[in-house]
mmCIF file of C-alpha atoms and ligand atoms in Angstrom:
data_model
loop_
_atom_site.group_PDB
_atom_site.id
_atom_site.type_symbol
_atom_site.label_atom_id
_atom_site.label_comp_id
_atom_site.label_asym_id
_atom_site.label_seq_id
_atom_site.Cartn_x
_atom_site.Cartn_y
_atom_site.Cartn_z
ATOM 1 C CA UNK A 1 -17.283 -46.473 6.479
ATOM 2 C CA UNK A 2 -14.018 -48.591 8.006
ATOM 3 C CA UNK A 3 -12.546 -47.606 11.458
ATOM 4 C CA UNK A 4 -9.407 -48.546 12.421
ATOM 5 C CA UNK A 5 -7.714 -47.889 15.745
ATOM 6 C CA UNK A 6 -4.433 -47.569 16.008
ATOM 7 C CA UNK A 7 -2.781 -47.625 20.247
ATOM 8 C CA UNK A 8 -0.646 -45.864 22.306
ATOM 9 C CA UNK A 9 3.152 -45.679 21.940
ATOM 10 C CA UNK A 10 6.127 -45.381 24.390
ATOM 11 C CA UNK A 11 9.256 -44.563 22.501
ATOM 12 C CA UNK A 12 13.029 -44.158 22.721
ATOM 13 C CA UNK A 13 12.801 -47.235 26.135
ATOM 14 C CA UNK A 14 15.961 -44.971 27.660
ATOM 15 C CA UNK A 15 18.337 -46.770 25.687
ATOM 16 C CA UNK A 16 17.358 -46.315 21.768
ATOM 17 C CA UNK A 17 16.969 -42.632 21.119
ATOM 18 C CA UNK A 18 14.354 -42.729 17.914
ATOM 19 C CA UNK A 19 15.621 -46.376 17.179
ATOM 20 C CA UNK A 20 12.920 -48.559 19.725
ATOM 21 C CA UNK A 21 9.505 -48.175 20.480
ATOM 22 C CA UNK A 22 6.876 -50.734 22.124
ATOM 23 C CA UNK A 23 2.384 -50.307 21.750
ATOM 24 C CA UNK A 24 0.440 -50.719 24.853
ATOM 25 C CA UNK A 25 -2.988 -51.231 24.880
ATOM 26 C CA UNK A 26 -4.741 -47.762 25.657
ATOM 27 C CA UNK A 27 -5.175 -45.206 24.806
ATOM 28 C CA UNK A 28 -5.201 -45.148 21.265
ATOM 29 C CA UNK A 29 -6.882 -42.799 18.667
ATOM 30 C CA UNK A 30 -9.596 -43.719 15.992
ATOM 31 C CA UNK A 31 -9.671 -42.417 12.342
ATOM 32 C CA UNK A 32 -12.779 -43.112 9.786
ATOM 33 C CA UNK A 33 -12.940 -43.371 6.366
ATOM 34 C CA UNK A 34 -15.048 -43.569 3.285
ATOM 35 C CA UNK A 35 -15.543 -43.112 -0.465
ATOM 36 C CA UNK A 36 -16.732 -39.437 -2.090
ATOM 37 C CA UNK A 37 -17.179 -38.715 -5.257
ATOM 38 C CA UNK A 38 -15.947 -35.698 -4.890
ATOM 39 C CA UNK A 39 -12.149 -37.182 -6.499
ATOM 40 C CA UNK A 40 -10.281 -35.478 -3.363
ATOM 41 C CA UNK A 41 -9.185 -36.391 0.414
ATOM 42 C CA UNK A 42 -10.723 -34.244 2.961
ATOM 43 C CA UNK A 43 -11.456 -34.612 6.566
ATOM 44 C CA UNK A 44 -14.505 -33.985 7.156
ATOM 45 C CA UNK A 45 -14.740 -34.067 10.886
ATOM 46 C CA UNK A 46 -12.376 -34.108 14.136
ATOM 47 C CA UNK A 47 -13.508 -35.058 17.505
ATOM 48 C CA UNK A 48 -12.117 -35.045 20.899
ATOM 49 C CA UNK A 49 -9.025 -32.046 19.681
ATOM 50 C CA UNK A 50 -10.928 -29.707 21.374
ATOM 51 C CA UNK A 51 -10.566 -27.085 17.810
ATOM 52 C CA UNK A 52 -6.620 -27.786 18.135
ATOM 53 C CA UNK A 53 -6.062 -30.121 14.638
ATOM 54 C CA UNK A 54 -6.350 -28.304 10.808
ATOM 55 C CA UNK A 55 -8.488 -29.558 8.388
ATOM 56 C CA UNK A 56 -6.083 -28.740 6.029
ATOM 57 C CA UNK A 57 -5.435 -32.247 4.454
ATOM 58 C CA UNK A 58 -1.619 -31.276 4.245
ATOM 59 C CA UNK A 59 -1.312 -29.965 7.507
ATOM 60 C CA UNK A 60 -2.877 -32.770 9.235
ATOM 61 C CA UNK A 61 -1.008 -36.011 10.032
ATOM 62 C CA UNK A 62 -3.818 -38.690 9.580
ATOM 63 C CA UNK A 63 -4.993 -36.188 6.104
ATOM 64 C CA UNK A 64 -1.668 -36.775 4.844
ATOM 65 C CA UNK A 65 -1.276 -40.290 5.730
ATOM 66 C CA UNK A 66 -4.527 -41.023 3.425
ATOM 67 C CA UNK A 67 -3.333 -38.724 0.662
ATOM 68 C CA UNK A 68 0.024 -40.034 0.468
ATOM 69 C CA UNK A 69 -1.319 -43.836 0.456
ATOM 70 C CA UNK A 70 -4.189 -42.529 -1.899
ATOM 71 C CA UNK A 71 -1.933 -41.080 -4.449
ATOM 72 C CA UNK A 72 0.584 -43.821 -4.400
ATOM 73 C CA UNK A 73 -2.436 -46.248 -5.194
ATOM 74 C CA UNK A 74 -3.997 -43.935 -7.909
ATOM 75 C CA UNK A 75 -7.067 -44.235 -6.752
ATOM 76 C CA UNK A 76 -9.847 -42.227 -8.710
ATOM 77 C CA UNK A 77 -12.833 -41.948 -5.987
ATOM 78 C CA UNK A 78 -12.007 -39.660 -3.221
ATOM 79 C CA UNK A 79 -12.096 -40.176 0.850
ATOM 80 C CA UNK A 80 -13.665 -38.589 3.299
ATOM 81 C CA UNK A 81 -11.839 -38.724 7.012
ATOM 82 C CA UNK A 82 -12.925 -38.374 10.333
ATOM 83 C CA UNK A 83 -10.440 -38.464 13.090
ATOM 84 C CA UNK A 84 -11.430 -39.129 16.727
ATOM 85 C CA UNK A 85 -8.989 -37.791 18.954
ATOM 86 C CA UNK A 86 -8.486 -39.766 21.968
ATOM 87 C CA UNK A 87 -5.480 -39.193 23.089
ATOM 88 C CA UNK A 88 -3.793 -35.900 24.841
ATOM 89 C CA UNK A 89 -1.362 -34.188 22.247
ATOM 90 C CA UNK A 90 2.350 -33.180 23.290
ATOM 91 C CA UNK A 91 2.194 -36.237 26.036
ATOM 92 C CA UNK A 92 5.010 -38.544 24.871
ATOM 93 C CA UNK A 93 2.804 -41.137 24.066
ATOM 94 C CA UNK A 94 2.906 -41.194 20.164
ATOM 95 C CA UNK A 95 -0.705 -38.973 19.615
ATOM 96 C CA UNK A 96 0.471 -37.855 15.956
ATOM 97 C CA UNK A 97 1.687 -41.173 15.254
ATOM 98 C CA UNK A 98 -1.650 -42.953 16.055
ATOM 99 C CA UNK A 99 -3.731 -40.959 14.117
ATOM 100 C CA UNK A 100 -1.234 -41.151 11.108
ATOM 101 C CA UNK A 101 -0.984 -45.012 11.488
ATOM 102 C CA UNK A 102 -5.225 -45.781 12.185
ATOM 103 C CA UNK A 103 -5.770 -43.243 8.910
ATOM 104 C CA UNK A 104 -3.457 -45.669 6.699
ATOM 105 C CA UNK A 105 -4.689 -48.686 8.323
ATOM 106 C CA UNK A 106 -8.200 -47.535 7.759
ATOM 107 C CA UNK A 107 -7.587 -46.292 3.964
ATOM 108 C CA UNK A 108 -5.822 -49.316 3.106
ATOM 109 C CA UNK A 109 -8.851 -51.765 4.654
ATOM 110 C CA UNK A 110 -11.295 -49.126 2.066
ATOM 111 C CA UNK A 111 -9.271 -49.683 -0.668
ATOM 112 C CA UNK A 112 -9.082 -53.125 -0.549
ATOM 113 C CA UNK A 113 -5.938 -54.398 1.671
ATOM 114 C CA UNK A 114 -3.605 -53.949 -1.402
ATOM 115 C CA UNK A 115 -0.499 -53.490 1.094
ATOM 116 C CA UNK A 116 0.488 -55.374 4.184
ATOM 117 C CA UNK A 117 1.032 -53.198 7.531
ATOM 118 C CA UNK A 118 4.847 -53.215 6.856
ATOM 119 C CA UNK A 119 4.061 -51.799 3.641
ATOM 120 C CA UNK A 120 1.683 -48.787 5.170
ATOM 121 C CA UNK A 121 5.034 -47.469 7.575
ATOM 122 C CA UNK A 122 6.201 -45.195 4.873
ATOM 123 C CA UNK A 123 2.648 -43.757 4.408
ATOM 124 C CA UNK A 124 2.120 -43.178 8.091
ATOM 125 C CA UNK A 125 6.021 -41.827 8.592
ATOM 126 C CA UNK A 126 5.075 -39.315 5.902
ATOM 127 C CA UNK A 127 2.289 -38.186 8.243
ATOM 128 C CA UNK A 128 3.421 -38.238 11.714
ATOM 129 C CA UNK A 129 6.785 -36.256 9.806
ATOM 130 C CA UNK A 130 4.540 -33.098 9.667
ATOM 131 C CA UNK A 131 3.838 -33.138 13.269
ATOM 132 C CA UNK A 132 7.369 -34.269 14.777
ATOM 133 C CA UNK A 133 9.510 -32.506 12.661
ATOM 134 C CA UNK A 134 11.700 -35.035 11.812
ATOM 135 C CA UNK A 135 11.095 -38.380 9.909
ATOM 136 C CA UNK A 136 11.596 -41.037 13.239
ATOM 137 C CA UNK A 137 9.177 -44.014 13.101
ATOM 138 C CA UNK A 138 9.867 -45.101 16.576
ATOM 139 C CA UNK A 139 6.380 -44.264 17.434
ATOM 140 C CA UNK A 140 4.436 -45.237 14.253
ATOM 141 C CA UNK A 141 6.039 -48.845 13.921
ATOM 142 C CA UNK A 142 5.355 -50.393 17.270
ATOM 143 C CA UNK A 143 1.903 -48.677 16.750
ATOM 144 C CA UNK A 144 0.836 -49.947 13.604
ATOM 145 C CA UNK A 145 2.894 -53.412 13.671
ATOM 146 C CA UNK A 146 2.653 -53.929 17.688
ATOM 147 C CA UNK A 147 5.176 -54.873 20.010
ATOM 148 C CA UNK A 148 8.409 -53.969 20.339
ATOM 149 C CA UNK A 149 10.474 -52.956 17.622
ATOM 150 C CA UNK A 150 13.702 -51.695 16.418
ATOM 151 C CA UNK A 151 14.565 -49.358 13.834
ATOM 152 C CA UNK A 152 18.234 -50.553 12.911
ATOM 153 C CA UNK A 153 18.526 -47.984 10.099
ATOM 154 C CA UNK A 154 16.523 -44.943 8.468
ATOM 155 C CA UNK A 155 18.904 -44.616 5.736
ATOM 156 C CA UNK A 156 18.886 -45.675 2.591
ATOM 157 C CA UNK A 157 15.389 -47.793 3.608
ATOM 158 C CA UNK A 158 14.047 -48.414 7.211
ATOM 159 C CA UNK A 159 15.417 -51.188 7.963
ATOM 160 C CA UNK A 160 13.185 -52.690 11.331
ATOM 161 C CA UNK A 161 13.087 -55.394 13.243
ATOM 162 C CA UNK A 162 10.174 -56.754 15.902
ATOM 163 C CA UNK A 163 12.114 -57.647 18.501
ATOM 164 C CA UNK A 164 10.454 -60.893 21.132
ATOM 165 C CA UNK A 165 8.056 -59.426 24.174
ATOM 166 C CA UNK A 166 8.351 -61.520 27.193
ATOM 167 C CA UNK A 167 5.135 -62.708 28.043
ATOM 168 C CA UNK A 168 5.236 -61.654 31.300
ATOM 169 C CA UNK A 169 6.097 -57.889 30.479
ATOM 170 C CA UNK A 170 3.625 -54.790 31.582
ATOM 171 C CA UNK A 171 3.778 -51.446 30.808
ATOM 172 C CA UNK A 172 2.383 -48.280 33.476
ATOM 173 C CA UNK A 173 2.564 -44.943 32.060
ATOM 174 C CA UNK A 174 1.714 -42.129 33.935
ATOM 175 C CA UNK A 175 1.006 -39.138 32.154
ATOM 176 C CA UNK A 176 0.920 -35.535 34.201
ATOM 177 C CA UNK A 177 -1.117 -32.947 32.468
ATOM 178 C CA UNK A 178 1.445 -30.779 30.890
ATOM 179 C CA UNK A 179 2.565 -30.355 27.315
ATOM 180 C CA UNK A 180 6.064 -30.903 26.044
ATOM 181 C CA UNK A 181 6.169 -30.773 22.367
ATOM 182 C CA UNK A 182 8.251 -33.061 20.643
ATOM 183 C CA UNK A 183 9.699 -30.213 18.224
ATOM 184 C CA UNK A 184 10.819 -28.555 21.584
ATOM 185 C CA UNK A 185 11.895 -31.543 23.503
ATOM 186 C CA UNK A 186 14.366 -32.241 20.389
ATOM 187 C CA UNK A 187 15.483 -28.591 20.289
ATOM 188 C CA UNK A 188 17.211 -28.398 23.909
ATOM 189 C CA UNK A 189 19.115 -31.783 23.038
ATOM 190 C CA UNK A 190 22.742 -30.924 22.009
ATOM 191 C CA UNK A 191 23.468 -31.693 18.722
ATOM 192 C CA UNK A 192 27.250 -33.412 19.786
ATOM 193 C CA UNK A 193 27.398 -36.173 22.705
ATOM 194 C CA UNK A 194 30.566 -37.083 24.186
ATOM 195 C CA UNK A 195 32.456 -40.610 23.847
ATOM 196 C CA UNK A 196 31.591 -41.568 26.927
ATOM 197 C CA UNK A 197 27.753 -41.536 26.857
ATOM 198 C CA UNK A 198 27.954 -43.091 22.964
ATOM 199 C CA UNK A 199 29.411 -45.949 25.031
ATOM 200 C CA UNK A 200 27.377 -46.471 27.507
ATOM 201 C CA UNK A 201 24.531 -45.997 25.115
ATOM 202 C CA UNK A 202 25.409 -48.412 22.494
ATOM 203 C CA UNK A 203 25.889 -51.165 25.541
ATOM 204 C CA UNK A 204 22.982 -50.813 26.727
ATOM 205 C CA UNK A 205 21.043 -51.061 23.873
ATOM 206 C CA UNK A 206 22.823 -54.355 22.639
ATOM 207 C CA UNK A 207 22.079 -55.184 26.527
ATOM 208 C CA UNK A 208 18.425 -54.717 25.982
ATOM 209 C CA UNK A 209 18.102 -56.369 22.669
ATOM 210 C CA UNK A 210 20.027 -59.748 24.043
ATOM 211 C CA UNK A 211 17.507 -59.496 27.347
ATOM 212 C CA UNK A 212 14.641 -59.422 24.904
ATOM 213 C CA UNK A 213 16.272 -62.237 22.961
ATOM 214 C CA UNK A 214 17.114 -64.249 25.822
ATOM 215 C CA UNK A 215 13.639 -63.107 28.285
ATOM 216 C CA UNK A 216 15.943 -61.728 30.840
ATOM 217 C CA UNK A 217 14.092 -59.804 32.580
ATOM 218 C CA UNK A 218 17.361 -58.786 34.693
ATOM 219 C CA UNK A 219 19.220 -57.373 32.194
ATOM 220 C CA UNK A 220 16.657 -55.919 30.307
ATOM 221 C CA UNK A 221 15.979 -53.535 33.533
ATOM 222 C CA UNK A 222 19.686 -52.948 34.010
ATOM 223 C CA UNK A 223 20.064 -51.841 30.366
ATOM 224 C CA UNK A 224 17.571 -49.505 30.148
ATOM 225 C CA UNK A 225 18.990 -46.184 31.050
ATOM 226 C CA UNK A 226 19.293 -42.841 29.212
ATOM 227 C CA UNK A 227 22.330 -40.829 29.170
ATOM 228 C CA UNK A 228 21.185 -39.189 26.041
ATOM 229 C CA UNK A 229 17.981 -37.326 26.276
ATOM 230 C CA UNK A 230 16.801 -38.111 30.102
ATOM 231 C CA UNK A 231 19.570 -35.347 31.314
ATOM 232 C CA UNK A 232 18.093 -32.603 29.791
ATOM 233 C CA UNK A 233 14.648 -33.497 29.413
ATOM 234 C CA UNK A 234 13.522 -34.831 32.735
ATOM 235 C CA UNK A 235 13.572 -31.206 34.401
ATOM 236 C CA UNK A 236 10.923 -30.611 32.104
ATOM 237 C CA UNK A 237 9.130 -33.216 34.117
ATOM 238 C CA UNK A 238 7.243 -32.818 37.221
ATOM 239 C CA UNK A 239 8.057 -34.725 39.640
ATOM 240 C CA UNK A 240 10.178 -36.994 37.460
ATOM 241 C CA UNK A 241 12.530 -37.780 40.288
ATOM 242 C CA UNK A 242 10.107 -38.903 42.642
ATOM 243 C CA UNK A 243 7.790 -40.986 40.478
ATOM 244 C CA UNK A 244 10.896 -42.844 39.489
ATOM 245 C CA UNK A 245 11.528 -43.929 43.030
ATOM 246 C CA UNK A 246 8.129 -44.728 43.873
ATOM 247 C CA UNK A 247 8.548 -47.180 41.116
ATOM 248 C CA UNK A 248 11.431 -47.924 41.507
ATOM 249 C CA UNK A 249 10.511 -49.192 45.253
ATOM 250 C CA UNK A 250 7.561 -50.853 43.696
ATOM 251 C CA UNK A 251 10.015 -53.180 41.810
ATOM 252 C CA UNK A 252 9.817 -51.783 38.129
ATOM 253 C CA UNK A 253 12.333 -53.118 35.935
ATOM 254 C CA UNK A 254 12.934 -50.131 34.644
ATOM 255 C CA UNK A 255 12.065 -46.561 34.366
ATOM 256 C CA UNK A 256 11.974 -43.612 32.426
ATOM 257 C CA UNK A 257 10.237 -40.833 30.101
ATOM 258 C CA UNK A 258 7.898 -42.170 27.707
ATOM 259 C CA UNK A 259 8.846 -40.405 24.017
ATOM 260 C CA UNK A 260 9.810 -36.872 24.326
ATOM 261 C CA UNK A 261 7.529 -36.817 27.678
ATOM 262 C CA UNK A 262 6.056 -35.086 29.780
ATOM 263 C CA UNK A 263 4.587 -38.923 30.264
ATOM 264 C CA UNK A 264 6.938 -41.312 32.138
ATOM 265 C CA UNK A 265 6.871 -45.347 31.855
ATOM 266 C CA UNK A 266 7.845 -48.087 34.084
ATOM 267 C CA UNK A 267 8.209 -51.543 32.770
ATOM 268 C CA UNK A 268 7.317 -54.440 35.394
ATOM 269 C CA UNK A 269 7.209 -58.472 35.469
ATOM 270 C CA UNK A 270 3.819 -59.383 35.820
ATOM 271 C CA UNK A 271 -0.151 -57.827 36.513
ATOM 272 C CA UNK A 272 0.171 -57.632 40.259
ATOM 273 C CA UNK A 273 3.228 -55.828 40.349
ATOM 274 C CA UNK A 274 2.583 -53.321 37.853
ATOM 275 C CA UNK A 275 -1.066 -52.257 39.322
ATOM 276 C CA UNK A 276 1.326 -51.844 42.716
ATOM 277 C CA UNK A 277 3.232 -49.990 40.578
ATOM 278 C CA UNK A 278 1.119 -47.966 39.026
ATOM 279 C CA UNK A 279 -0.581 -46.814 42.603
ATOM 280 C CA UNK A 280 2.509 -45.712 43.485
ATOM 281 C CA UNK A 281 3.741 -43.419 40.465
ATOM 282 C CA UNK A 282 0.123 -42.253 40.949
ATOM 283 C CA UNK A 283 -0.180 -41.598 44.490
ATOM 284 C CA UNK A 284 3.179 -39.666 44.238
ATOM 285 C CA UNK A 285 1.734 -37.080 41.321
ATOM 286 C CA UNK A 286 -2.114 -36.624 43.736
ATOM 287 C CA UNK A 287 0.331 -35.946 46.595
ATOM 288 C CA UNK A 288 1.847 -33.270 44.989
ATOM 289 C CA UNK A 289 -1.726 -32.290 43.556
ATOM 290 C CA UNK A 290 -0.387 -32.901 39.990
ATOM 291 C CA UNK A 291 -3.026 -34.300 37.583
ATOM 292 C CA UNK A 292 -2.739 -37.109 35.678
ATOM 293 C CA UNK A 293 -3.991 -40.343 34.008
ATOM 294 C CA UNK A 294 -2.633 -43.623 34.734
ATOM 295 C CA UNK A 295 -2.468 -46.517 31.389
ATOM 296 C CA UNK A 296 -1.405 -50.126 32.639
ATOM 297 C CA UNK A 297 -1.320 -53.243 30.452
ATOM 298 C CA UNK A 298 1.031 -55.676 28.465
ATOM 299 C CA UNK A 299 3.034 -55.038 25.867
ATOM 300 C CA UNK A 300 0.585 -54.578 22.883
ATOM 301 C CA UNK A 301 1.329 -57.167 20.534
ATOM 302 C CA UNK A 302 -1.205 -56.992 17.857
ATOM 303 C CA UNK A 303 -0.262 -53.215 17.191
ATOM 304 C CA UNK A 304 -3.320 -51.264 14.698
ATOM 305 C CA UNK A 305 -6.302 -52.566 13.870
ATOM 306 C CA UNK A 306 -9.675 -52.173 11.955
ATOM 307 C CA UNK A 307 -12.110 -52.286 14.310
ATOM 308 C CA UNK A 308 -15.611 -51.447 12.916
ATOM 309 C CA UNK A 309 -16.308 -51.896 8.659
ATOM 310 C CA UNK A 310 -19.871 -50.727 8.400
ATOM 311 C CA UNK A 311 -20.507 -52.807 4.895
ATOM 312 C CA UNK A 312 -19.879 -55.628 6.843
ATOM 313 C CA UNK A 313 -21.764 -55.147 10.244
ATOM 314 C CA UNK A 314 -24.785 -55.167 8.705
ATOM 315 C CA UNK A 315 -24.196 -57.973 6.722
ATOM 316 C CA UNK A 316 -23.680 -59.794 9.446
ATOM 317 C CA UNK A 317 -26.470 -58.670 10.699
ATOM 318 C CA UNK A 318 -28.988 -60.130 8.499
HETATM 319 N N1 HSE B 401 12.193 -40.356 19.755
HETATM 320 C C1 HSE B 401 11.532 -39.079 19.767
HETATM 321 C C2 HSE B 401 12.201 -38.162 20.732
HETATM 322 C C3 HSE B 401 10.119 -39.095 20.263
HETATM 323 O O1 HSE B 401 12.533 -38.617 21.819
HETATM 324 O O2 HSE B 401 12.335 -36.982 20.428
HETATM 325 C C4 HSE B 401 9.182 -39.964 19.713
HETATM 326 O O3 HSE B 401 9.247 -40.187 18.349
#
């Protein structure tokens, strides 16, 4: 039995609508999985989705991760799954993603490493598609490679790019307890955006790649805004407004909504000021009697991970 975890995700960064992406440390969700004999993937067990996830191999994100991997390997014995939720769904926070990514992380350590992380992407992207509705990897590559990365291109390849992490650089989310679906939270953007915002967009994302380049912390905070999605999603929000200023006031770098939300992100230069930070975003939500879980760390770098391999634990064991 090999368990991989694979973390946490906060996606789009205000200025790279499906195109960046950076891993934090928690939470993160856990997949498990070994041989049958049985010649077939199935998942044989799902924890922690309180009933919510099918079983269905091809209706389940981390099942189809394993199947696609599985089939593209020709492997002969089968694989059983079992998927430990541990992260809310519809949060903005890459949940899908994580489960596809630890599934092909895990598979790959049971059949024997044969591809590197970059390699797995497509296998995960085919599960985490299912769930999304659309085939955007801006969760699944900073969660299975770490950090923070770009996708430059989707078409005719991904073409990706892990862009440098200050050292310095912490992440708060703040995630209220409501669901926004990402299939939703893509329906109500318009389809046509004008000149203007393309502008401003394109800027600031060259902005925030050059800050990353150059560890300006400066103008990385000044170029990450959204004029694409943030309009129209962040009434979906509670509270957005007023978490924003509390971290804003708190000295965040920056601020916005975490993937398709309802989860929101600030980005901060160092551990002291992001636990300030993070009291604040939080304090605003209990005032308001909102509930909600707080997630504060650096920039994951190491991205997914195996993190138990049974076979081996007990030979180290003895
Ligand atoms: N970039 C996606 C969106 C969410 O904002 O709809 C995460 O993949």
């Amino acid at each position: 039995m090999i368990t991989a975890f694979a973390p946490a995700t906060v996606a789009n960064l205000n200025c790279g609508f499906d195109v960046l992406g950076l891993a934090i440390d928690k939470p993160g969700d856990e997949v498990s999985v070994a041989f049958n004999d049985l010649g077939a993937v199935r998942i044989v067990e799902i924890e922690g989705d309180g009933g919510k996830l099918p079983y269905e191999v091809a209706r389940n994100t981390a099942g189809i991760a394993v199947h696609s991997l599985w089939k593209h390997l020709q492997m002969e014995k089968g694989v059983d799954i079992v998927i430990r939720k541990k992260m809310p769904f519809g949060s903005g926070l890459g949940s899908s993603a994580a489960s596809a990514v630890a599934a092909a992380v895990a598979a790959n350590a049971l059949f024997g490493n044969p591809l590197t992380k970059r390699e797995l992407l497509d296998f995960a992207i085919d599960g985490e598609a299912v769930a999304s509705g659309a085939r955007h990897a801006d969760n699944v590559a900073p969660s299975l490679l770490g950090g923070i990365v770009l996708l430059r291109s989707y078409q005719p390849q991904i073409d990706l790019l892990q862009l440098p992490v200050p050292n310095n650089l912490y992440c708060t989310v703040i995630y209220p307890k409501v669901e926004i679906l990402t299939k939703e939270a893509r329906n109500i953007l318009p389809e046509k955006i004008p000149l203007k915002d393309a502008i401003q967009q394109t800027g600031n994302l060259a902005g925030c790649v050059a800050a990353l380049y150059q560890n300006d912390l400066a103008l990385l905070g000044r170029s990450l805004v959204d004029v694409l999605a943030e309009p129209y999603r962040a009434p979906l929000i509670p509270e957005f407004q007023r978490v924003r200023q509390a971290a804003l006031y708190g000295g965040a770098l920056a601020f916005g909504i975490s993937g398709s939300g309802p989860s929101m992100f600030a980005l901060s230069d160092g551990a002291a000021k992001s636990a300030q930070i993070a009291g604040l975003m939080e304090k605003t939500l209990n005032n308001k009697q909102i509930d909600c879980q707080i997630f504060n760390s650096k920039v994951n770098v190491e991205g997914a991970k195996v993190i138990t391999n049974y076979e081996l634990r007990i030979t180290n064991n003895f």
